[in-house]
Amino acid sequence: MISFNAMIKRLRSLPADSQGSMAVEFALVGPVLLVLMFGVLQIGMALQNYNAVRNVSADVARYAMVQHQTGNNLSNSQIQTYALNHAQGAPYMLEASRVNAYITTASTQRVSGARELQIVITYEVNSLLDGFGLNGPFVSYTRPIFLLETTTP
């Protein structure tokens, strides 16, 4: 059995003892570092997906304009189908269940001699915390498509 004097001596030496201090410091700082790391990864994934959605919308707008100029007048649903297929293919590889594309005719036509469409592409970013029931954020990008009416001289 430890004597009372030995216990007092041991208690007085504890402030000078640094053994185990790194474990305590890590226990205090470690969770904060892990949350920050997960946050940075989640933001990086969201930015990558936003760039993919933005580039898909540019590719779809370019496709619709080229098809219109060559005389192939595509319907909004045909452009939407192209957008969804293009988003799922290389180099974007967006998941089919998370991506949506909407093509609408603009209610107010801003440019005379052109048909204005609007493309909206949305994507739900994968969440690093899906296992805890937390869904990822949505990224969305909207852009107009102007299809110029061709006139032959």
mmCIF file of C-alpha atoms in Angstrom:
data_model
loop_
_atom_site.group_PDB
_atom_site.id
_atom_site.type_symbol
_atom_site.label_atom_id
_atom_site.label_comp_id
_atom_site.label_asym_id
_atom_site.label_seq_id
_atom_site.Cartn_x
_atom_site.Cartn_y
_atom_site.Cartn_z
ATOM 1 C CA MET A 1 0.000 0.000 0.000
ATOM 2 C CA ILE A 2 1.244 3.495 -0.874
ATOM 3 C CA SER A 3 1.820 5.783 2.017
ATOM 4 C CA PHE A 4 0.215 9.210 2.240
ATOM 5 C CA ASN A 5 3.605 10.964 1.955
ATOM 6 C CA ALA A 6 4.472 9.002 -1.196
ATOM 7 C CA MET A 7 1.129 9.960 -2.737
ATOM 8 C CA ILE A 8 1.652 13.662 -1.958
ATOM 9 C CA LYS A 9 5.161 13.500 -3.432
ATOM 10 C CA ARG A 10 3.797 11.905 -6.621
ATOM 11 C CA LEU A 11 1.037 14.523 -6.950
ATOM 12 C CA ARG A 12 3.566 17.349 -6.575
ATOM 13 C CA SER A 13 5.757 15.902 -9.337
ATOM 14 C CA LEU A 14 2.870 15.674 -11.871
ATOM 15 C CA PRO A 15 3.108 19.286 -13.178
ATOM 16 C CA ALA A 16 6.762 18.725 -14.073
ATOM 17 C CA ASP A 17 6.042 15.370 -15.750
ATOM 18 C CA SER A 18 5.623 15.767 -19.545
ATOM 19 C CA GLN A 19 4.996 12.101 -20.253
ATOM 20 C CA GLY A 20 1.692 11.707 -22.139
ATOM 21 C CA SER A 21 1.326 15.412 -22.876
ATOM 22 C CA MET A 22 1.456 14.821 -26.635
ATOM 23 C CA ALA A 23 -1.455 12.384 -26.416
ATOM 24 C CA VAL A 24 -3.540 14.938 -24.519
ATOM 25 C CA GLU A 25 -2.653 17.713 -26.992
ATOM 26 C CA PHE A 26 -3.572 15.493 -29.928
ATOM 27 C CA ALA A 27 -6.857 14.562 -28.274
ATOM 28 C CA LEU A 28 -7.660 18.285 -28.097
ATOM 29 C CA VAL A 29 -6.393 19.330 -31.543
ATOM 30 C CA GLY A 30 -6.932 16.127 -33.580
ATOM 31 C CA PRO A 31 -10.709 16.374 -34.052
ATOM 32 C CA VAL A 32 -10.415 19.979 -35.223
ATOM 33 C CA LEU A 33 -7.787 18.991 -37.792
ATOM 34 C CA LEU A 34 -9.930 16.099 -39.048
ATOM 35 C CA VAL A 35 -12.995 18.337 -39.449
ATOM 36 C CA LEU A 36 -10.909 20.910 -41.328
ATOM 37 C CA MET A 37 -9.478 18.219 -43.608
ATOM 38 C CA PHE A 38 -12.943 16.819 -44.389
ATOM 39 C CA GLY A 39 -14.193 20.360 -45.063
ATOM 40 C CA VAL A 40 -11.375 21.108 -47.489
ATOM 41 C CA LEU A 41 -11.957 17.809 -49.328
ATOM 42 C CA GLN A 42 -15.718 18.447 -49.531
ATOM 43 C CA ILE A 43 -15.206 21.968 -50.900
ATOM 44 C CA GLY A 44 -12.669 20.649 -53.425
ATOM 45 C CA MET A 45 -15.151 18.032 -54.636
ATOM 46 C CA ALA A 46 -17.897 20.661 -54.921
ATOM 47 C CA LEU A 47 -15.651 22.992 -56.935
ATOM 48 C CA GLN A 48 -14.625 20.177 -59.271
ATOM 49 C CA ASN A 49 -18.271 19.252 -59.838
ATOM 50 C CA TYR A 50 -19.223 22.903 -60.373
ATOM 51 C CA ASN A 51 -16.542 23.211 -63.064
ATOM 52 C CA ALA A 52 -17.794 19.998 -64.691
ATOM 53 C CA VAL A 53 -21.399 21.272 -64.699
ATOM 54 C CA ARG A 54 -20.300 24.624 -66.125
ATOM 55 C CA ASN A 55 -18.272 22.964 -68.888
ATOM 56 C CA VAL A 56 -21.121 20.567 -69.732
ATOM 57 C CA SER A 57 -23.462 23.530 -70.185
ATOM 58 C CA ALA A 58 -20.939 25.218 -72.496
ATOM 59 C CA ASP A 59 -20.556 22.020 -74.548
ATOM 60 C CA VAL A 60 -24.320 21.599 -74.815
ATOM 61 C CA ALA A 61 -24.790 25.237 -75.879
ATOM 62 C CA ARG A 62 -22.083 24.822 -78.516
ATOM 63 C CA TYR A 63 -23.666 21.573 -79.750
ATOM 64 C CA ALA A 64 -27.129 23.164 -80.021
ATOM 65 C CA MET A 65 -25.771 26.175 -81.911
ATOM 66 C CA VAL A 66 -23.777 24.080 -84.369
ATOM 67 C CA GLN A 67 -26.717 21.746 -84.987
ATOM 68 C CA HIS A 68 -29.017 24.731 -85.551
ATOM 69 C CA GLN A 69 -26.580 26.359 -87.979
ATOM 70 C CA THR A 70 -26.350 23.168 -90.041
ATOM 71 C CA GLY A 71 -30.141 23.057 -90.371
ATOM 72 C CA ASN A 72 -30.805 20.390 -87.746
ATOM 73 C CA ASN A 73 -33.386 22.106 -85.527
ATOM 74 C CA LEU A 74 -33.314 20.144 -82.279
ATOM 75 C CA SER A 75 -36.196 20.153 -79.826
ATOM 76 C CA ASN A 76 -35.656 21.044 -76.172
ATOM 77 C CA SER A 77 -35.998 17.394 -75.167
ATOM 78 C CA GLN A 78 -33.337 16.339 -77.699
ATOM 79 C CA ILE A 79 -30.945 18.950 -76.294
ATOM 80 C CA GLN A 80 -31.770 17.756 -72.767
ATOM 81 C CA THR A 81 -31.025 14.143 -73.706
ATOM 82 C CA TYR A 82 -27.704 15.199 -75.207
ATOM 83 C CA ALA A 83 -26.871 17.172 -72.047
ATOM 84 C CA LEU A 84 -27.547 14.220 -69.750
ATOM 85 C CA ASN A 85 -25.600 11.783 -71.931
ATOM 86 C CA HIS A 86 -22.694 14.188 -72.312
ATOM 87 C CA ALA A 87 -22.530 14.814 -68.544
ATOM 88 C CA GLN A 88 -22.278 11.092 -67.852
ATOM 89 C CA GLY A 89 -19.531 10.479 -70.389
ATOM 90 C CA ALA A 90 -15.842 11.297 -70.375
ATOM 91 C CA PRO A 91 -14.298 13.608 -69.268
ATOM 92 C CA TYR A 92 -17.051 14.613 -66.809
ATOM 93 C CA MET A 93 -18.280 11.218 -65.538
ATOM 94 C CA LEU A 94 -21.120 12.708 -63.477
ATOM 95 C CA GLU A 95 -23.411 10.124 -61.871
ATOM 96 C CA ALA A 96 -26.709 9.691 -63.721
ATOM 97 C CA SER A 97 -28.789 9.625 -60.531
ATOM 98 C CA ARG A 98 -27.358 12.956 -59.341
ATOM 99 C CA VAL A 99 -27.405 15.062 -62.522
ATOM 100 C CA ASN A 100 -30.391 16.880 -64.029
ATOM 101 C CA ALA A 101 -30.681 19.096 -67.097
ATOM 102 C CA TYR A 102 -33.534 21.428 -67.952
ATOM 103 C CA ILE A 103 -33.906 23.182 -71.298
ATOM 104 C CA THR A 104 -36.603 25.841 -71.552
ATOM 105 C CA THR A 105 -37.504 28.460 -74.081
ATOM 106 C CA ALA A 106 -36.971 31.882 -72.545
ATOM 107 C CA SER A 107 -40.228 33.697 -71.868
ATOM 108 C CA THR A 108 -38.737 36.991 -73.048
ATOM 109 C CA GLN A 109 -36.666 36.791 -76.210
ATOM 110 C CA ARG A 110 -33.892 39.341 -75.686
ATOM 111 C CA VAL A 111 -32.327 39.240 -79.163
ATOM 112 C CA SER A 112 -34.373 39.825 -82.269
ATOM 113 C CA GLY A 113 -33.701 37.295 -85.005
ATOM 114 C CA ALA A 114 -32.701 34.620 -82.509
ATOM 115 C CA ARG A 115 -34.472 31.975 -80.468
ATOM 116 C CA GLU A 116 -33.292 32.062 -76.866
ATOM 117 C CA LEU A 117 -33.190 28.905 -74.788
ATOM 118 C CA GLN A 118 -32.048 28.527 -71.225
ATOM 119 C CA ILE A 119 -30.120 25.535 -69.935
ATOM 120 C CA VAL A 120 -29.986 24.701 -66.242
ATOM 121 C CA ILE A 121 -27.808 21.819 -65.083
ATOM 122 C CA THR A 122 -27.846 20.714 -61.443
ATOM 123 C CA TYR A 123 -25.737 18.099 -59.696
ATOM 124 C CA GLU A 124 -25.723 16.749 -56.150
ATOM 125 C CA VAL A 125 -22.126 16.525 -54.965
ATOM 126 C CA ASN A 126 -21.069 13.283 -53.287
ATOM 127 C CA SER A 127 -20.846 13.756 -49.532
ATOM 128 C CA LEU A 128 -17.965 12.478 -47.464
ATOM 129 C CA LEU A 129 -20.486 11.988 -44.655
ATOM 130 C CA ASP A 130 -23.054 9.893 -46.572
ATOM 131 C CA GLY A 131 -22.662 7.193 -43.932
ATOM 132 C CA PHE A 132 -24.069 9.575 -41.327
ATOM 133 C CA GLY A 133 -27.097 10.458 -43.448
ATOM 134 C CA LEU A 134 -25.770 13.862 -44.536
ATOM 135 C CA ASN A 135 -26.353 14.578 -48.220
ATOM 136 C CA GLY A 136 -23.937 16.583 -50.305
ATOM 137 C CA PRO A 137 -24.637 20.092 -51.527
ATOM 138 C CA PHE A 138 -26.181 20.884 -54.912
ATOM 139 C CA VAL A 139 -24.314 22.820 -57.572
ATOM 140 C CA SER A 140 -26.211 24.459 -60.386
ATOM 141 C CA TYR A 141 -25.303 26.429 -63.476
ATOM 142 C CA THR A 142 -27.587 28.378 -65.813
ATOM 143 C CA ARG A 143 -26.693 29.786 -69.213
ATOM 144 C CA PRO A 144 -28.571 31.121 -72.213
ATOM 145 C CA ILE A 145 -28.366 29.590 -75.683
ATOM 146 C CA PHE A 146 -29.020 31.899 -78.628
ATOM 147 C CA LEU A 147 -29.961 30.130 -81.857
ATOM 148 C CA LEU A 148 -29.645 32.666 -84.671
ATOM 149 C CA GLU A 149 -32.117 32.460 -87.499
ATOM 150 C CA THR A 150 -30.205 31.936 -90.714
ATOM 151 C CA THR A 151 -31.099 34.054 -93.699
ATOM 152 C CA THR A 152 -30.006 33.091 -97.169
ATOM 153 C CA PRO A 153 -29.220 35.973 -99.543
#
